[in-house]
Coordinates of C-alpha atoms in Angstrom, one line a residue:
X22 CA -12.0 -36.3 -55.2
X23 CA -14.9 -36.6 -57.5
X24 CA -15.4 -33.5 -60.0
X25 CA -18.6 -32.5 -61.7
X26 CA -19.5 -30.4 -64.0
X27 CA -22.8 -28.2 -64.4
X28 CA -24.9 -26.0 -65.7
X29 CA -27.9 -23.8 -65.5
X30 CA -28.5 -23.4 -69.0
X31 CA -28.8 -19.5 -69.1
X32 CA -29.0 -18.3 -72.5
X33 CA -28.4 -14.7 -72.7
X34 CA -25.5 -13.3 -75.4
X35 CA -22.4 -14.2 -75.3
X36 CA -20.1 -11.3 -73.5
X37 CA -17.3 -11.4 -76.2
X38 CA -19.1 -12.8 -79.4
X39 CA -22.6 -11.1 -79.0
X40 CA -24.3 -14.3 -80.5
X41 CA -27.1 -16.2 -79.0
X42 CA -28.3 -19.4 -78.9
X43 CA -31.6 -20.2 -80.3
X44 CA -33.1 -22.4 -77.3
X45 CA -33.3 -26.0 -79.0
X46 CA -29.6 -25.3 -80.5
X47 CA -28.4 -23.8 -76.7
X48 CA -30.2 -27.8 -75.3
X49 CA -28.1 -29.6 -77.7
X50 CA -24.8 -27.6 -75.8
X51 CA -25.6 -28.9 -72.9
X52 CA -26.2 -32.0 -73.5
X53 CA -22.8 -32.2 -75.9
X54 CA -21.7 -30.7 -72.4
X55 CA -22.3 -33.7 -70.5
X56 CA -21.2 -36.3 -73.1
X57 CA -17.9 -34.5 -73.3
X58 CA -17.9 -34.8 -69.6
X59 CA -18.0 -38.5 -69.5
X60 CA -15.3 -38.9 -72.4
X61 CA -13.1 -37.2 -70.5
X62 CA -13.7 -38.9 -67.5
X63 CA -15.2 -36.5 -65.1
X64 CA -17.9 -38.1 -62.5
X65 CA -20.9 -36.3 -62.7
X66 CA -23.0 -33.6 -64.7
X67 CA -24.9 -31.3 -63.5
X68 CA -28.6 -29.4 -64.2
X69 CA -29.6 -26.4 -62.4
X70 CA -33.2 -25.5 -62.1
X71 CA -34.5 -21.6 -62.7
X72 CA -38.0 -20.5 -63.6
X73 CA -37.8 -17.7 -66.1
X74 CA -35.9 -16.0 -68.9
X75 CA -32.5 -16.4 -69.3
X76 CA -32.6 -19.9 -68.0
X77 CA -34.1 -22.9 -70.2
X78 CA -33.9 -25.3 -67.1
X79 CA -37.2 -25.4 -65.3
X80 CA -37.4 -29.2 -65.7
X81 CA -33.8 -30.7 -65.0
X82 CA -35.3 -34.5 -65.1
X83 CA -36.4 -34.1 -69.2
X84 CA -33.2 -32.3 -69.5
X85 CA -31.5 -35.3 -67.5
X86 CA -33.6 -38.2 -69.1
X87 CA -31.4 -36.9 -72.6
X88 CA -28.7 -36.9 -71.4
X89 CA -29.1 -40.1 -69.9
X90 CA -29.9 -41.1 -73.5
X91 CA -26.9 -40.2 -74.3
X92 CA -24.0 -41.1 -71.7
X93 CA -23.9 -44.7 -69.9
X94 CA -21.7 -43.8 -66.6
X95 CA -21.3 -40.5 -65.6
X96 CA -23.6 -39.5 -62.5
X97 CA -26.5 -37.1 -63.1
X98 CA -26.7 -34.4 -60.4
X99 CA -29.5 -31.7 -60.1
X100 CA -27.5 -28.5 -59.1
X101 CA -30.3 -27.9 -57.8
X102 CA -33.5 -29.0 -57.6
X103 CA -35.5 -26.0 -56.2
X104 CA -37.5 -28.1 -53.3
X105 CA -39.4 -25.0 -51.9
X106 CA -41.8 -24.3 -54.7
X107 CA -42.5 -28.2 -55.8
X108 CA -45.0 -30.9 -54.5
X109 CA -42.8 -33.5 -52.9
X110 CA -44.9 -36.4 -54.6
X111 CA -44.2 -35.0 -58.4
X112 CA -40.3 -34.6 -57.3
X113 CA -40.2 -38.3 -55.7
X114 CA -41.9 -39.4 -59.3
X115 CA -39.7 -37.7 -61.7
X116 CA -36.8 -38.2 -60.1
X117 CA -37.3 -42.0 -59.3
X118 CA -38.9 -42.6 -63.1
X119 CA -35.2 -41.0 -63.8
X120 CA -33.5 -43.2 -61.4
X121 CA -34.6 -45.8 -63.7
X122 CA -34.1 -44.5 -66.7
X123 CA -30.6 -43.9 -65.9
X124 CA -29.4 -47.4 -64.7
X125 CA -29.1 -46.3 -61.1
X126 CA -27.1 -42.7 -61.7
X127 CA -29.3 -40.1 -59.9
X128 CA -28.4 -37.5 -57.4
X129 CA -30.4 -34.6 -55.7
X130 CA -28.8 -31.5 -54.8
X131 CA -32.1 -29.6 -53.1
X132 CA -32.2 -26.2 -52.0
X133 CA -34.6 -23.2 -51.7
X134 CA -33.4 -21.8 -54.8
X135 CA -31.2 -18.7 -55.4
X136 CA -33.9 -17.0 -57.7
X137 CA -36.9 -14.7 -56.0
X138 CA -38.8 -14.4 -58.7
X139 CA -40.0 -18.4 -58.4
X140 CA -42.2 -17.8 -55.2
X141 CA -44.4 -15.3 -56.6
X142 CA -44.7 -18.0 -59.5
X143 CA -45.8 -20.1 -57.9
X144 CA -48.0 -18.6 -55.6
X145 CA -46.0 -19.0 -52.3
X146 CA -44.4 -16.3 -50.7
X147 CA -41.0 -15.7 -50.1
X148 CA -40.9 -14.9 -46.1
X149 CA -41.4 -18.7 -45.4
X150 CA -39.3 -20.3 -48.2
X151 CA -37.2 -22.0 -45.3
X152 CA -40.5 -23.6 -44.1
X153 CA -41.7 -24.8 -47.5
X154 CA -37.8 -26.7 -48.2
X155 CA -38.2 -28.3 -44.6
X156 CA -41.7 -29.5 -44.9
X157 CA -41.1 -30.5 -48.1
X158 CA -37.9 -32.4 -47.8
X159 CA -39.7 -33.8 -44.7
X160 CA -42.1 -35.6 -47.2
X161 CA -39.4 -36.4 -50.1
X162 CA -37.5 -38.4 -47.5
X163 CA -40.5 -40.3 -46.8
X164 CA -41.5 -41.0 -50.2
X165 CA -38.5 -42.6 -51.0
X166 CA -38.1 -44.7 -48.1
X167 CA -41.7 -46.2 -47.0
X168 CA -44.7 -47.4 -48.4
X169 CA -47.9 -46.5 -48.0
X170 CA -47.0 -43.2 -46.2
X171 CA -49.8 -41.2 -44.0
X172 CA -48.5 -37.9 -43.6
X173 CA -49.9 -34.1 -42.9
X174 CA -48.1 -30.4 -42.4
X175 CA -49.1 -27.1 -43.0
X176 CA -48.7 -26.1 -47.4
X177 CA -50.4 -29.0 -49.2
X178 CA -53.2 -31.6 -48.4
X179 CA -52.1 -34.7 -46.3
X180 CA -51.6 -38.3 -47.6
X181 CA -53.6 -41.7 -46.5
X182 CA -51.7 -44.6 -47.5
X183 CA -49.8 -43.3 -50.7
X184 CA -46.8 -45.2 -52.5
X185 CA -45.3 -43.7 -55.4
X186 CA -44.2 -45.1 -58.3
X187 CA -41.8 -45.6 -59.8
X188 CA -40.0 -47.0 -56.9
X189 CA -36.2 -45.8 -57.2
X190 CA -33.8 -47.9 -58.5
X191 CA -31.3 -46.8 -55.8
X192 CA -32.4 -47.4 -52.6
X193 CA -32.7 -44.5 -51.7
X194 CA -31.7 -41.6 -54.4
X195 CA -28.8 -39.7 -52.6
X196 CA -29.5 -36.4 -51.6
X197 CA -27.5 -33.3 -51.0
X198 CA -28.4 -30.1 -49.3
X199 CA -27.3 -26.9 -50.9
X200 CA -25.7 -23.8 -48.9
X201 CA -25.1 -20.7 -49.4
X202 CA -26.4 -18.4 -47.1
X203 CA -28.4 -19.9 -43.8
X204 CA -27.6 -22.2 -41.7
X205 CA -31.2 -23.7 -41.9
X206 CA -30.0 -25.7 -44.9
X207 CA -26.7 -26.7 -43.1
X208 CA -28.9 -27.7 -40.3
X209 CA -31.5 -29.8 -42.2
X210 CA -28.7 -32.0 -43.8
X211 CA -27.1 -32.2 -40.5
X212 CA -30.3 -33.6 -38.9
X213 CA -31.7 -36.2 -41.7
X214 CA -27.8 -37.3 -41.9
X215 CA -27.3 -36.6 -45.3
X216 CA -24.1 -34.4 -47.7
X217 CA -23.7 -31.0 -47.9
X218 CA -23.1 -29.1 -51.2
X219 CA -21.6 -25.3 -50.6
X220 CA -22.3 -22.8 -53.6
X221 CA -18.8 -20.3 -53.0
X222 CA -19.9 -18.3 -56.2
X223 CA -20.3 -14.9 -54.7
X224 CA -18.7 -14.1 -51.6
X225 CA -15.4 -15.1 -50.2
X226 CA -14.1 -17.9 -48.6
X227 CA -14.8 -17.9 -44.5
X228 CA -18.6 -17.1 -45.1
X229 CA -19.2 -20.1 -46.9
X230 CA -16.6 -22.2 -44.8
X231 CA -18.5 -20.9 -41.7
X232 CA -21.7 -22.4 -42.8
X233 CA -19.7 -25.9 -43.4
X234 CA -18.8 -25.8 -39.7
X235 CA -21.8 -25.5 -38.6
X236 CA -23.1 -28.5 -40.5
X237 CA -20.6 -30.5 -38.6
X238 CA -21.3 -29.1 -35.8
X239 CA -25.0 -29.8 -36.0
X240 CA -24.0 -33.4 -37.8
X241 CA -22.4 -34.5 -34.1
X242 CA -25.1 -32.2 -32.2
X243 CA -27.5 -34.8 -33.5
X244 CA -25.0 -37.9 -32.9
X245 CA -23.8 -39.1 -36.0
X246 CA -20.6 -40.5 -36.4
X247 CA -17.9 -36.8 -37.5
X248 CA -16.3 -38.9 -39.6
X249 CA -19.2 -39.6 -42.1
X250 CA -20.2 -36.0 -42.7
X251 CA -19.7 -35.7 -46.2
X252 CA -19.1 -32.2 -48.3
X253 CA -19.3 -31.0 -51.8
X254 CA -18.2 -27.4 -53.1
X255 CA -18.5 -25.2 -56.2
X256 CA -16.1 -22.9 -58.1
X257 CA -17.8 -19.6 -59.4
X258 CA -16.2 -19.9 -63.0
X259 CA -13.1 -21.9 -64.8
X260 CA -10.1 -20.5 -67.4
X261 CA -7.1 -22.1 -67.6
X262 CA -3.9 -20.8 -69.3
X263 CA -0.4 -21.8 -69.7
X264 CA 0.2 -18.4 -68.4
X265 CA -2.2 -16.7 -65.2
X266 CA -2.5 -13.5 -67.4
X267 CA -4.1 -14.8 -70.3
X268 CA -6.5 -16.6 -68.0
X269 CA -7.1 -13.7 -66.2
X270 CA -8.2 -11.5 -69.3
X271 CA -9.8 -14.2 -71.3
X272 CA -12.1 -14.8 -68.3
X273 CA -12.4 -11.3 -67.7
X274 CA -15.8 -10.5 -70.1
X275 CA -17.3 -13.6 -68.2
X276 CA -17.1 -12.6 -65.1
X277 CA -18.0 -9.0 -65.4
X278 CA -21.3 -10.0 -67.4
X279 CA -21.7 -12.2 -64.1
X280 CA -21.3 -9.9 -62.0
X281 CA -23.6 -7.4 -63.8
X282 CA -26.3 -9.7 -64.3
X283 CA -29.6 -10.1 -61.7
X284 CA -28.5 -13.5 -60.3
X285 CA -25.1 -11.3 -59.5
X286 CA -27.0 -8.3 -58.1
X287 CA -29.2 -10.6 -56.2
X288 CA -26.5 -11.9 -54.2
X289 CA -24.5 -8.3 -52.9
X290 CA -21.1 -10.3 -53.6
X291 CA -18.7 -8.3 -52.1
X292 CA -15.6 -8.2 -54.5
X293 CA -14.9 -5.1 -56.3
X294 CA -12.9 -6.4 -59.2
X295 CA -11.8 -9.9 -61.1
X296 CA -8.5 -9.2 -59.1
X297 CA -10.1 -9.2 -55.6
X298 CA -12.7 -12.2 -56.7
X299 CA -9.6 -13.9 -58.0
X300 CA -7.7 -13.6 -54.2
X301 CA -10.9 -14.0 -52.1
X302 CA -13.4 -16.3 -53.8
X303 CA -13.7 -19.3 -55.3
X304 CA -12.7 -18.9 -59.5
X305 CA -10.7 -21.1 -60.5
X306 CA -8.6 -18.8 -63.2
X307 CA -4.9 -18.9 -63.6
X308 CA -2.2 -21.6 -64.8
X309 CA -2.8 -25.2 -64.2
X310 CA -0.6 -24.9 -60.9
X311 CA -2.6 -22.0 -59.9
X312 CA -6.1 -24.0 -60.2
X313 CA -4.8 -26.8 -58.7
X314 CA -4.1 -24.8 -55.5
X315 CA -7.3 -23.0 -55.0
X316 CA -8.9 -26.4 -55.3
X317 CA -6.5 -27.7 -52.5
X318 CA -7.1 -24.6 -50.2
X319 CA -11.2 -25.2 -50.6
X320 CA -10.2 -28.5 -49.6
X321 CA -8.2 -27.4 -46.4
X322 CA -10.9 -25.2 -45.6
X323 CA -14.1 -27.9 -46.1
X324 CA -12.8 -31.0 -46.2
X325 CA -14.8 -32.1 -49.0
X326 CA -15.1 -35.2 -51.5
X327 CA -17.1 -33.3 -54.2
X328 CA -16.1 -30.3 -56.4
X329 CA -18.1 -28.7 -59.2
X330 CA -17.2 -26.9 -62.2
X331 CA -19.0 -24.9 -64.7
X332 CA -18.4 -23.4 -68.1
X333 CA -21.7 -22.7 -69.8
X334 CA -20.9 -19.3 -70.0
X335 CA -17.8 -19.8 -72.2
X336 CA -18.4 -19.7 -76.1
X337 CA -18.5 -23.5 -77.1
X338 CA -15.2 -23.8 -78.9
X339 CA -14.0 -22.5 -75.1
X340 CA -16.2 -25.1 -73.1
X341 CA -14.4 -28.0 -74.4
X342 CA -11.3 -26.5 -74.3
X343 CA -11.4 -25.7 -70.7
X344 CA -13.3 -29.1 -69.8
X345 CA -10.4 -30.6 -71.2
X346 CA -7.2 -29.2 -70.4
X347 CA -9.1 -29.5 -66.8
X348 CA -9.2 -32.9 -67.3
X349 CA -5.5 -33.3 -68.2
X350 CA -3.8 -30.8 -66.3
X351 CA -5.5 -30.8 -62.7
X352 CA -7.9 -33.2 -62.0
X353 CA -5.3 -35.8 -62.4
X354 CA -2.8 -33.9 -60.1
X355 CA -5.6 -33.4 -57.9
X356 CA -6.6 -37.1 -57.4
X357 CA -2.8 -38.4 -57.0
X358 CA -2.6 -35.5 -54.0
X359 CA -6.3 -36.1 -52.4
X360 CA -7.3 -39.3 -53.4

């Protein structure tokens, strides 16, 4: 089992302490985030991408390319890159001029994005995001793979003969496809052959496990071998406490200014209280014992190699805390009982 951590560097105040970070000083978090990460042996990091306040992460490769700066090993993940509103040939540049940078250490997770506020943005509308992440993916793929590639489709103007460069230093980038709510996503990765990443921040269990069936489904609909589908999940939220009530009520601010915010509204979740996102969904708040067997059940359920953490919401004394005692008390436990 691989764990990552991320983050989507949303700023706003902090539930418990009020205090905010000015933007350069919240940066320097993150990338403290990452290089804690690596010391404490997790496998990858994680940038989000969101267009507009109270995220500061509308260009995860500059926020990447310092923290490559920083770290030697640990993988760099986008969580995600928002391939809907971007031209293909800018994200096969950045990415692969990143690739570089970073010794080899680059992976996409691409999706539509989880915000509706970037289509109007960018000029596109919202009705066909699906469309513009399949066409554009269709492209990426390309990019990355072939030389002097002729292409044409329907949202930007066709190629003659392009390569870009930089090359990649991995050959190719790997690339995940996010899921959370359609089964468009769980069918593109099925059909190019390529991971699946499931968000599980919002809604319970079977909806997102669901959606992982059906990317195997579609992954042997379209002949490829069952036993090389590959699946990554994420855990809306970590606390860990000697004992499950003082998880439970330190985490308890956190998740309710979650819950209130827009991304929170945006997504209808279903649960009615902590306690009932606690039993249903995917936080991973309790004892050590208690964490470690939600991340087992998720594993029952999706069979995946991949799981991904966040704390960015956590005051920073908190973040390191948690990122360590998860480090120490279940990842190890965790590896020794899934490998």
């Amino acid at each position: 089992m691989r764990f990552i951590v991320s983050s989507l560097v949303s700023n706003g105040p902090d539930p418990v302490t009020g205090r905010q970070y000015a933007p350069q000083q919240k940066l320097e978090n993150v990338i403290d985030q990452a290089v804690t990460a690596e010391r404490l042996g997790f496998d990858g990091y994680g940038v989000g991408e969101r267009h507009g306040e109270p995220f500061l992460s509308p260009a995860p490769p500059v926020l990447l390319s310092a923290i490559a700066a920083r770290t030697s090993t640990i993988r760099l993940f986008t969580t995600v890159t928002v391939l809907s509103v971007l031209d293909p040939v800018r994200v096969a540049e950045d990415y692969a001029l990143l690739d570089q940078l970073s010794g080899g250490r680059v992976e996409l997770i691409i999706g539509k994005g989880n915000d509706p506020r970037h289509f109007g943005l960018f000029g596109l509308t919202e009705d066909q995001q699906w469309d513009y992440l399949e066409e554009n993916y269709g492209l990426l793929h390309r990019l990355w793979r072939e030389e002097k590639v002729s292409w044409h489709g329907r949202f930007r103007a066709p190629l003659a003969e392009v390569t870009t460069y930089p090359r990649p230093l991995q050959q190719p980038i790997p690339v995940w496809h996010g899921s959370a709510t359609s089964r468009r996503s769980t069918d593109l990765a099925a059909r190019y052959g390529d991971p699946l990443f499931s968000a599980n921040s919002f809604h319970p269990l079977p909806k997102y496990a669901a959606l992982v069936d059906h990317y195997r489904e579609r992954w042997e609909h379209y002949g490829h071998d069952p036993a090389q589908a590959r699946v990554g999940t994420g855990f809306g939220g970590l606390f860990i406490a000697p004992r499950s009530q003082d998880a439970v009520e330190g985490f308890r601010p956190y998740w309710n200014a979650l819950f209130d915010s827009a991304a929170g509204r945006h997504n209808n979740s279903p649960f009615t209280s902590l306690e009932d996102a606690l039993d249903r969904g995917s936080a991973l708040v309790g004892s050590p014992q208690q964490v470690i067997d939600k991340i087992h059940r998720y594993h029952e359920a999706f069979g995946n190699e991949v799981a991904n953490i966040g704390v960015d919401s956590l005051t920073e004394s908190l973040q390191h805390e948690q990122l360590e005692l998860f480090a120490t008390e279940v990842a190890p436990a965790v590896r020794a009982g899934l490998g």
